[in-house]
XYZ file of C-alpha atoms in Angstrom:
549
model
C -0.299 -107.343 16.028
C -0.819 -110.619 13.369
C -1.322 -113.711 15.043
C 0.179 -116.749 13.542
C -1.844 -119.456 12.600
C -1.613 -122.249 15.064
C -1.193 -124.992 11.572
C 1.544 -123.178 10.334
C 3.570 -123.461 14.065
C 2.420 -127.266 14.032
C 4.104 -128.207 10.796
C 7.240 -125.834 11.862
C 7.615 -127.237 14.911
C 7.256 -131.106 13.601
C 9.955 -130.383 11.078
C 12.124 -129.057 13.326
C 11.538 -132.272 15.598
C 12.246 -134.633 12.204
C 15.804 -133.114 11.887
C 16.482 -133.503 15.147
C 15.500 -136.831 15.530
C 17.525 -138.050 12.355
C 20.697 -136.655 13.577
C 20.594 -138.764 16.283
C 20.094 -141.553 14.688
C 22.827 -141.519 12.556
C 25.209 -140.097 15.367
C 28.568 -141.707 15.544
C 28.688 -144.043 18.150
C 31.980 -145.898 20.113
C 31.913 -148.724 22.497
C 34.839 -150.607 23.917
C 33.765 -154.090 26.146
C 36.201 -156.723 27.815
C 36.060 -160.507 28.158
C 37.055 -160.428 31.666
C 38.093 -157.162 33.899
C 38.670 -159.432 36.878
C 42.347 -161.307 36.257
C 45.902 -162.649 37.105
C 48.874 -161.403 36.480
C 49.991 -162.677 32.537
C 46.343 -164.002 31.881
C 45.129 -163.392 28.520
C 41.961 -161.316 27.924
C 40.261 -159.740 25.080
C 39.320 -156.295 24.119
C 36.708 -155.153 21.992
C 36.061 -151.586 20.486
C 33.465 -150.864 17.908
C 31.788 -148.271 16.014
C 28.842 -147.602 13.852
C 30.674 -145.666 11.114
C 33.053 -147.018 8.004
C 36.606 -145.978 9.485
C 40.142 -147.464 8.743
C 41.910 -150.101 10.652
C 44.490 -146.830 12.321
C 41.457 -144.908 13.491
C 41.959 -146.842 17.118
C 45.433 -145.661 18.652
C 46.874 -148.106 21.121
C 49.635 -146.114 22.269
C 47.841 -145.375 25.758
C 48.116 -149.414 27.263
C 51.913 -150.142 26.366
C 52.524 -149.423 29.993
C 50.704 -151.387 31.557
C 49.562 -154.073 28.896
C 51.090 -156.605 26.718
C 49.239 -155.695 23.308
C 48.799 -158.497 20.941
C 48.487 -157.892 17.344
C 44.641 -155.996 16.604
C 42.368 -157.984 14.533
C 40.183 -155.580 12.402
C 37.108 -155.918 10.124
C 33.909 -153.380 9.261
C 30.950 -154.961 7.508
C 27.364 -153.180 5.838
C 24.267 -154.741 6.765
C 20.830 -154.023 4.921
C 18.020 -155.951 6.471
C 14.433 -154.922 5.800
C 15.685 -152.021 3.862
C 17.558 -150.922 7.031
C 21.097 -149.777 6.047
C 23.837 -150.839 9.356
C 28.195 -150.266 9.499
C 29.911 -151.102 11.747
C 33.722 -151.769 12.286
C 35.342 -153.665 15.203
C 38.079 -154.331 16.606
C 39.581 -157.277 18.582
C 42.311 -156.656 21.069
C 44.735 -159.804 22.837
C 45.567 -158.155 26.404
C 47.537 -159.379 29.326
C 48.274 -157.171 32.196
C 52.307 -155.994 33.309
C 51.523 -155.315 36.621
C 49.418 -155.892 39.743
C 47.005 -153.666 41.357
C 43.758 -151.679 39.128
C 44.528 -150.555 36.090
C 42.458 -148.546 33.597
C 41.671 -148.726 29.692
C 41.571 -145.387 28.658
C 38.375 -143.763 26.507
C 39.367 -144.073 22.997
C 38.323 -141.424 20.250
C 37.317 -142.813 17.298
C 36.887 -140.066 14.640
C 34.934 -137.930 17.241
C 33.085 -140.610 18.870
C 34.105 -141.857 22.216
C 34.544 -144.916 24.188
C 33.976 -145.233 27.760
C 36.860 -146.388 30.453
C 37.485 -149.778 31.527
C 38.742 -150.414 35.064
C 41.071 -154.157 35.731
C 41.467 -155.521 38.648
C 44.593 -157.420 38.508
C 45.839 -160.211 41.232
C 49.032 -161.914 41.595
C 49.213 -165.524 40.071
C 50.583 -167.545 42.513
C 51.138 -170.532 40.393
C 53.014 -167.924 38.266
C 56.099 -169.372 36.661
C 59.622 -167.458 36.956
C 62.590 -166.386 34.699
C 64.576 -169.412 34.390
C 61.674 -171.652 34.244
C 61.430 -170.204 30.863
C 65.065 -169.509 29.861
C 68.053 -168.654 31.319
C 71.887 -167.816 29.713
C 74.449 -169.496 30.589
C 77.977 -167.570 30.170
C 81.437 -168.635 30.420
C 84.323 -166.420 29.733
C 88.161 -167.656 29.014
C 89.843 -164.855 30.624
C 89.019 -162.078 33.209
C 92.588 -160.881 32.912
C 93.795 -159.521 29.833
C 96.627 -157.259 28.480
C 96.346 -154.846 25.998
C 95.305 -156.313 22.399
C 95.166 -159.852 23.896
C 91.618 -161.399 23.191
C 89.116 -163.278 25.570
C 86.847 -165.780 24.286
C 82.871 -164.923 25.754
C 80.761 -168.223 24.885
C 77.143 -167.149 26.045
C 74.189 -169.915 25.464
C 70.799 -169.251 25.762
C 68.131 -172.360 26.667
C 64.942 -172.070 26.246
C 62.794 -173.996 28.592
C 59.820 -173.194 26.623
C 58.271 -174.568 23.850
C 59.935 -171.989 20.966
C 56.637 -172.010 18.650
C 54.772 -170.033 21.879
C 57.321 -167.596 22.033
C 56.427 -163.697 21.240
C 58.162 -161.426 19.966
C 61.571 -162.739 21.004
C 64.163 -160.300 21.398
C 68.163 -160.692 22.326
C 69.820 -158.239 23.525
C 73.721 -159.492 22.807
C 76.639 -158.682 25.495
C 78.213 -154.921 25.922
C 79.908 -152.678 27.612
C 81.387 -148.975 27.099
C 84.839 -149.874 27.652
C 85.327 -153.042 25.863
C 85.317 -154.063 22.318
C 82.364 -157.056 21.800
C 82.274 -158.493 18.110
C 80.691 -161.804 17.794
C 82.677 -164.755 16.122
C 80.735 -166.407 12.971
C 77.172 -167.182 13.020
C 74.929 -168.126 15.850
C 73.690 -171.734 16.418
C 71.018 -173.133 17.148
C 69.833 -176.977 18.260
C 67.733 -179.270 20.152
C 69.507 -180.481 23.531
C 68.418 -182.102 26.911
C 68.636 -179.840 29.920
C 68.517 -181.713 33.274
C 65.978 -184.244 32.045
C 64.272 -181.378 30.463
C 64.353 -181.262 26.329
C 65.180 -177.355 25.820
C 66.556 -175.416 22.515
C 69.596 -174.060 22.790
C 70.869 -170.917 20.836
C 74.766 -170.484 21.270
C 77.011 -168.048 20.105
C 80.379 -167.013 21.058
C 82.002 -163.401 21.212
C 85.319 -161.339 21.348
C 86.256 -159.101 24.237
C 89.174 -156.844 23.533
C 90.435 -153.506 24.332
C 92.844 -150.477 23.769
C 92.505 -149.281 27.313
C 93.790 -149.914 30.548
C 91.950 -150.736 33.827
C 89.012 -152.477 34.923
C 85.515 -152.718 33.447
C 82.173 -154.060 33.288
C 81.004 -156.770 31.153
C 76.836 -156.532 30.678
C 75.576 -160.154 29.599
C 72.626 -161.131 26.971
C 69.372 -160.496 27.564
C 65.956 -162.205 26.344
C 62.619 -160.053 26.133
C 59.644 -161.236 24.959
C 56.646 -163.024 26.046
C 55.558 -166.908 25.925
C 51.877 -168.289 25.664
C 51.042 -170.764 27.998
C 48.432 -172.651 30.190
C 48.177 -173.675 34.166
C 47.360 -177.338 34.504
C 44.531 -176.397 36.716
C 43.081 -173.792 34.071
C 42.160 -173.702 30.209
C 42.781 -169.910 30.911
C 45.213 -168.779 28.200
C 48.273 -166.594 30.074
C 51.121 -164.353 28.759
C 54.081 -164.627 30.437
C 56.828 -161.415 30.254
C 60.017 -162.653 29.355
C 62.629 -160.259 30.778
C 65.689 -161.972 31.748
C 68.415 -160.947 33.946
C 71.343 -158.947 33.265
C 74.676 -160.925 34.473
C 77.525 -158.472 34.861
C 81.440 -159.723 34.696
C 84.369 -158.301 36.080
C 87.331 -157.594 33.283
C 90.809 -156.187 33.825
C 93.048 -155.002 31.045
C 96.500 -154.828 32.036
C 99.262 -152.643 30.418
C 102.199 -153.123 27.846
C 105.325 -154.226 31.155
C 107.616 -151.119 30.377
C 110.495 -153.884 29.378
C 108.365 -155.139 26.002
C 110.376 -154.366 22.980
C 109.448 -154.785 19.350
C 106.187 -155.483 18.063
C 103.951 -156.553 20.855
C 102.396 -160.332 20.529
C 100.310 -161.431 23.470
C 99.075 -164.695 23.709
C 98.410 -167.789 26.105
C 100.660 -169.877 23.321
C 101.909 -169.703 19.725
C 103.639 -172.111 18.237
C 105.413 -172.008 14.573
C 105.775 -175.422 12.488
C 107.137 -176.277 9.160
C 107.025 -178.815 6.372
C 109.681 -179.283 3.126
C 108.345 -180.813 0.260
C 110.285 -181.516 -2.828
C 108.901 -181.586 -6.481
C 105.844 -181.532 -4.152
C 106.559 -184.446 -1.979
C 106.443 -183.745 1.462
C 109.419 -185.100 3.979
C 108.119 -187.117 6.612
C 110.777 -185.294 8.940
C 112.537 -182.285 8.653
C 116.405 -183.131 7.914
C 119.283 -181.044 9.103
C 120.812 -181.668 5.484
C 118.827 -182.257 2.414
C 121.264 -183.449 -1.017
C 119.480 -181.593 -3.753
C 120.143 -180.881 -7.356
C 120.695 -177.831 -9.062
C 116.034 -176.436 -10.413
C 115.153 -179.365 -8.130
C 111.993 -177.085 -6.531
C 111.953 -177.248 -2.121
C 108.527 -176.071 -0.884
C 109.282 -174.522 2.653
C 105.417 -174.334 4.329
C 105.243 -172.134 7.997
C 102.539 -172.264 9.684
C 102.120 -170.112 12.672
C 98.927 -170.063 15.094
C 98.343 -168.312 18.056
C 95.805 -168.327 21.087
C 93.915 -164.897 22.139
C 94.852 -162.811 19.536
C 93.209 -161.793 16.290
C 93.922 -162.671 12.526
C 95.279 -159.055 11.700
C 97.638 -159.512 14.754
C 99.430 -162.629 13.710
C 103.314 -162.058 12.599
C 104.358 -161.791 9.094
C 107.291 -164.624 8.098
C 110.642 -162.629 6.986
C 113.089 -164.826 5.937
C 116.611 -163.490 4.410
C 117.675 -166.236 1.727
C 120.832 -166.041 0.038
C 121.022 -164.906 -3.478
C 122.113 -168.336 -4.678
C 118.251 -169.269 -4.189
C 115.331 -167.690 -5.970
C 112.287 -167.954 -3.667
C 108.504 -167.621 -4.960
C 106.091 -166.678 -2.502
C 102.533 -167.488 -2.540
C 99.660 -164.771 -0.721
C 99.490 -166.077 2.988
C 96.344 -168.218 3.929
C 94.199 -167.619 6.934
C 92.412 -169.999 8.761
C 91.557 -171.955 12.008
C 92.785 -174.261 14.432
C 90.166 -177.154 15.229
C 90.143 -175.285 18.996
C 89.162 -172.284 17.072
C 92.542 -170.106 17.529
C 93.800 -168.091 14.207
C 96.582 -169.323 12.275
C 98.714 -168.480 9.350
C 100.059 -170.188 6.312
C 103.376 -169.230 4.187
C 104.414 -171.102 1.319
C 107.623 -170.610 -0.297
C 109.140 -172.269 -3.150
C 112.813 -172.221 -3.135
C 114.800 -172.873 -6.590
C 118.797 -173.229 -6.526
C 120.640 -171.401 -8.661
C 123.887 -173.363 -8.891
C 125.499 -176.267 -7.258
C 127.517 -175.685 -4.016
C 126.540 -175.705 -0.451
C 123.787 -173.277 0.483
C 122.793 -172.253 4.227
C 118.606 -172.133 4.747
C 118.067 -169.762 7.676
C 116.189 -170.320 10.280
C 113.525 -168.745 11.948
C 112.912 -167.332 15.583
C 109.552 -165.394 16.897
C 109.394 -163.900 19.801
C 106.042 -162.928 22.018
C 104.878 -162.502 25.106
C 103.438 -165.234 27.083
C 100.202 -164.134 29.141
C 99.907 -167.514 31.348
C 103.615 -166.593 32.828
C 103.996 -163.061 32.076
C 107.351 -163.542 30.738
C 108.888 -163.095 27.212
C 109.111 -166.242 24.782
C 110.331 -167.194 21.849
C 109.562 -169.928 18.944
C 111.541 -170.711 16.263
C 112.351 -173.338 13.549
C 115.430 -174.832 12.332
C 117.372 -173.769 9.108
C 118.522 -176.306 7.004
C 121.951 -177.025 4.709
C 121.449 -177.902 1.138
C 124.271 -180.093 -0.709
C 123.611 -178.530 -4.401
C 124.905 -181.035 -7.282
C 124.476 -180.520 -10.959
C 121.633 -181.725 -12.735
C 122.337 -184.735 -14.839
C 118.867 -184.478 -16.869
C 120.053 -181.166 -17.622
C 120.368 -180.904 -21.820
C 124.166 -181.887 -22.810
C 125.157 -179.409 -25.784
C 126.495 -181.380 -28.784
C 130.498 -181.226 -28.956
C 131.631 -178.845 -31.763
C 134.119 -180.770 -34.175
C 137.529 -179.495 -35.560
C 137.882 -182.033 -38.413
C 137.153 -180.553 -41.920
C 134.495 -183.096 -43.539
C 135.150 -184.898 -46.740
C 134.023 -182.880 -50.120
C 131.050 -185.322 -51.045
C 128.761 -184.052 -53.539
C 125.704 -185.324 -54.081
C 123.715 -184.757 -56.793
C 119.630 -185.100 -55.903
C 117.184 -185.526 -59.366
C 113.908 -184.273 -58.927
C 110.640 -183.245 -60.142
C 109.677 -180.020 -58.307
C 106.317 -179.162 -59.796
C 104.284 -176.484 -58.727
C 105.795 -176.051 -54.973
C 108.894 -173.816 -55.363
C 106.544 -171.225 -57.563
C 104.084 -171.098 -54.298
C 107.049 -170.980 -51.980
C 108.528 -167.801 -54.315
C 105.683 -166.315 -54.178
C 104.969 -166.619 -50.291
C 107.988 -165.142 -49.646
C 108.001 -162.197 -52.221
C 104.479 -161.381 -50.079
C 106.243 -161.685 -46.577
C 109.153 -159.314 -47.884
C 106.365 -156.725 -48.939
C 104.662 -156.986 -45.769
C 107.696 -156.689 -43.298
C 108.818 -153.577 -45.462
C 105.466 -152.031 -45.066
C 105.404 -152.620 -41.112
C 108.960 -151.324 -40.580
C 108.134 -148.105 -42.136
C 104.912 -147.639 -39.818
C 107.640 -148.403 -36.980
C 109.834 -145.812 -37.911
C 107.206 -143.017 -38.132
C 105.115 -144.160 -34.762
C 108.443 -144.112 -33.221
C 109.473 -140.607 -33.947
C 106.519 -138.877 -32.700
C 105.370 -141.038 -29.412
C 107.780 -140.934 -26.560
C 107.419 -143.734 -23.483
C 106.799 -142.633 -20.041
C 107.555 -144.524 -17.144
C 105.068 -145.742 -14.716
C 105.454 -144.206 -10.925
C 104.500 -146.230 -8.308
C 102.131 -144.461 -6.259
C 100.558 -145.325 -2.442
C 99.056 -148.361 -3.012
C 96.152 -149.516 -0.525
C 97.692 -151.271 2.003
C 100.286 -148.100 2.564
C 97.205 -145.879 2.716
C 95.682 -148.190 5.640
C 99.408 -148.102 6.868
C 99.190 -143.935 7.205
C 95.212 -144.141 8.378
C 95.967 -146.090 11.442
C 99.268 -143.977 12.526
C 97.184 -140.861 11.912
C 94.572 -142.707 14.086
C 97.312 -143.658 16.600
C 95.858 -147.340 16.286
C 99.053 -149.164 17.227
C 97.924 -152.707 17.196
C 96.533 -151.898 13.069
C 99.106 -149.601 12.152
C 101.965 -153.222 13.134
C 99.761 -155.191 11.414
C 99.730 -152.995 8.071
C 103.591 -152.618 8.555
C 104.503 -156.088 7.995
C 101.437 -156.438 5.417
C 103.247 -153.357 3.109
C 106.448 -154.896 3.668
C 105.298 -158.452 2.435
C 103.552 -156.701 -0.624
C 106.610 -154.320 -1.468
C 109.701 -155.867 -1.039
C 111.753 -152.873 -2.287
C 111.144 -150.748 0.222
C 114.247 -149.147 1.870
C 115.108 -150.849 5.496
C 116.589 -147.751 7.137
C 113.248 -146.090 6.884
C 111.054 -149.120 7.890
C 113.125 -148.911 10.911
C 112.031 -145.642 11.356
C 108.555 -146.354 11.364
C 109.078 -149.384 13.785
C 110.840 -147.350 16.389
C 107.777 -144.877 16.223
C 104.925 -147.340 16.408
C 106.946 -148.660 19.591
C 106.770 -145.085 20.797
C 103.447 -145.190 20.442
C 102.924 -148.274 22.500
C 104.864 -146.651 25.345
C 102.822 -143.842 25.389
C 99.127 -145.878 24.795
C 99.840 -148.895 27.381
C 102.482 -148.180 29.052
C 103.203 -147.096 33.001
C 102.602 -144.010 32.190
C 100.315 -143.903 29.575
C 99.401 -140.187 28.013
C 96.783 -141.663 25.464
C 99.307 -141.336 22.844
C 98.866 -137.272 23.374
C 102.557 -137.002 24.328
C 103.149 -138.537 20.341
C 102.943 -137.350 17.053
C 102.540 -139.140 13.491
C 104.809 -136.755 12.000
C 108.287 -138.543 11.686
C 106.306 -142.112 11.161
C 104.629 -140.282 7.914
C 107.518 -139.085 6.803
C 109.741 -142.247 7.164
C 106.480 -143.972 5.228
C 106.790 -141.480 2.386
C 110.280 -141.154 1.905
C 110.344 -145.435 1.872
C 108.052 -144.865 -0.899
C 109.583 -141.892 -2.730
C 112.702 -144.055 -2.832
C 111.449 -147.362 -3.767
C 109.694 -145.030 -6.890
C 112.832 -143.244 -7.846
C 114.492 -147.139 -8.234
C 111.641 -148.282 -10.313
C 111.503 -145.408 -12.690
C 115.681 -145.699 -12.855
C 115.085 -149.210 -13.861
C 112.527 -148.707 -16.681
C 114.164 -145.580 -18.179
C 117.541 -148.256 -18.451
C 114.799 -150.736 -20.545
């Protein structure tokens, strides 16, 4: 056998040892250290993990302490250091910590591309000087009504004070106020201002909801909620703490009571509604509303109605039908929406009634009824017609009387110098004659080949909404888009708006009353048909009418 030489197993075995020894060197290395892993309950710590290797700031995954630690936001940075011709990286991070819960909790090993960190056991206490809830903030809810009927509204006012100072807060979160059964839309925009609570200077965020619903019985109401956390600092400590904002949940009881089986009509709920109205002539308003009014014959009367109600919504308020005799002509301007200064909905109608002729002529009045929620009886508000003594109008022109005498023969003979004028006016005229010859031939031949179709008048919008909320069996929308498509249409034939009347009543039997079905019991069928047909009609007279022209 051939020995080897021992020089040539040296050098082998030396650069074996060399590549060994340099892959250590440069192995990937990961270290995670804490400030403190001795603490309270909400005190702040820090967290550091670093590496020796060039990585990205999403190399570190956090996901691992959200149960059990409040994870500020990571502060990152990686630097290159040559000293002495000695090439160092390193990246770091920096980690704002506060502990959830009591007892020993552990920071997991993180894996940083392949290299490791080691775990960290905490030892957390209970702070005794602690603060609670609604040291910090508390809501404060008050609700109008915990008794409703069916499409009647209740007012939900929640406020939340902060105790707090608002620029510590973290990551404030509100949860607003639900519940399966019940409708919750919020009215407006939330505010917010500076207020004293108790002695206490606090900011106050306030914001006020609708409850509503379609169904009968009783429900829960879940309140607001504020998560979060706040930054603060004992008295006795320059320790920085966290403290977990998680507010409770206040639940209210609310009942929603059925249509009474003796409700005819459209169905108007409310604590109170009231109708007023002002005349105005030639736009000058009456101080008081006469019984009798003298008034000439184009003199224009401005009848305003305005009609608010408490506890229900805009879409819900009634539409103003008044029958005026044909010896008026009445303008009527798009109804205006609005507010009361207590923040009920309310309802402006403007009319602008014309007489035709002199005479006496009868204003109707006008009666509403609803049903009053404070007494749970029926009700009924109305206004007062009014008479109008008609008399000519004096300022009206005064045609010239037509003579029978046969006027002298007087001739009179006019000398003149015309000059250049009556050749210009000859010649105007001779250009005029061309031009209306020329234009009445290009009459006559675009008439005989073009023929003039008249315009149908199709579903419109607001009878499309009308047929959606029937389909829907939404009887509350589907009133509200009655009277809206009667206001718009005025055409439309009355037996078959009676139709659809008597079937959205149906419909409220069988949704809220004693023995409600759900509205399975009901079909949209007839209702459809009666909308269709009051359309069909109303097209038929329009297309009659322009055919005539």
């Amino acid at each position: 056998m051939q020995r080897i030489h021992t020089p040539f197993l040296t050098l082998l075995f030396t650069l074996i040892m060399s590549i060994f020894s340099s892959h250590t060197a440069y192995a990937a290395t990961a270290v995670a250290s804490v400030s403190e892993n001795q603490v309270t309950k909400d005190e702040v710590f820090l967290l550091r993990v670093s590496t020796n290797e060039k990585v990205s700031s999403d190399a570190l995954d956090l996901t691992a302490l959200e149960s059990d630690f409040y994870i500020g936001r990571p502060n990152f940075g990686s630097s290159i250091r040559i000293i002495n011709g000695s090439r160092t990286v390193s990246s770091e991070w920096t980690i704002t910590l506060a502990p959830l819960r009591l007892g020993k909790l552990t920071i997991p090993a993180f894996d940083i591309e392949g290299a490791q960190t080691l775990p960290i056991e905490i030892n957390v206490a209970q702070n005794k000087a602690a603060p609670t809830q609604d040291q910090m903030a508390e809501f404060k809810l008050d609700l109008n009504r915990d008794s409703l009927y069916v499409g009647e509204v209740a007012i939900l006012d929640v406020k939340l004070i902060i105790k707090a100072d608002p620029r510590r807060l973290q990551d404030p979160r509100i949860d607003p106020p639900s519940s399966s059964s019940l409708k919750v839309e919020p009215i407006g925009e939330s505010k917010q201002y500076q207020d004293v609570y108790h002695g206490k200077e606090v900011t106050v965020v306030q914001q006020s909801f609708e409850i509503s619903s379609d169904t009968v019985g009783k429900f829960e109401l879940r309140g607001p909620k504020l998560t979060g956390a706040v930054v603060y600092s004992a008295n006795n400590s320059n320790k920085t703490r966290l403290f977990q904002l998680d507010t409770p949940v206040q639940t209210l009881p609310v009942e929603i009571l059925a249509i009474p089986g003796d409700a005819q009509g459209d169905w108007l709920p409310t604590a109170d509604l009231s109708v007023n109205q002002v005349w105005s002539i030639n736009d000058t308003r009456l101080t008081r509303s006469p019984e009798q009014l003298d008034l000439e014959a184009g003199d224009a009367l401005t009848r305003t109605i305005t009609v608010s109600a408490k506890g229900i919504k805009a879409h819900q308020l009634p539409s103003v039908n008044v029958q005026y005799p044909n010896s008026v002509r009445v303008y009527e301007e798009k109804p205006q929406f609005d507010k009361t200064d207590s923040g009920d909905n309310l309802v402006v109608y403007k009319q602008v009634l014309i007489p035709k002729s002199a005479g006496t002529i009868e204003l109707p009045g006008l009666e509403q009824a609803w049903f009053n929620t404070e007494t749970k009886q029926k009700a009924t508000s109305q206004i007062k017609g009014l008479t109008l003594n008609v008399t000519g109008n004096s300022d009206a022109p005064v045609q010239a009387p037509i003579s029978t005498d046969k006027p002298n023969n007087v001739e009179v003979v006019t000398t003149y110098q015309p000059g250049i004028w009556p050749y210009l006016t000859a010649l105007f005229a001779f250009l005029w004659l061309i031009t209306s010859v020329f234009a009445l031939s290009l009459w006559r031949k675009k008439g005989s080949t073009s023929t003039v179709t008249p315009k149908v008048v199709g579903k419109d919008e607001t009878q499309a909404e009308l047929i959606d909320a029937i389909q829907r069996k939404d009887a509350l929308m589907a009133s509200a888009k009655l009277s809206q498509w009667q206001q718009e249409n005025l055409d439309l034939p009355q037996q078959h708006i009676d139709t659809v009347k008597q079937e959205i009543d149906t419909l409220n039997q069988h949704l809220f009353g004693p023995q409600t079905d759900g509205g399975s019991g009901w079909s949209p069928n007839s209702a459809i048909d009666a909308i269709n047909a009051a359309n069909r009609n109303r097209t038929i007279k329009t297309s009659d009418q322009l055919a005539a022209l």
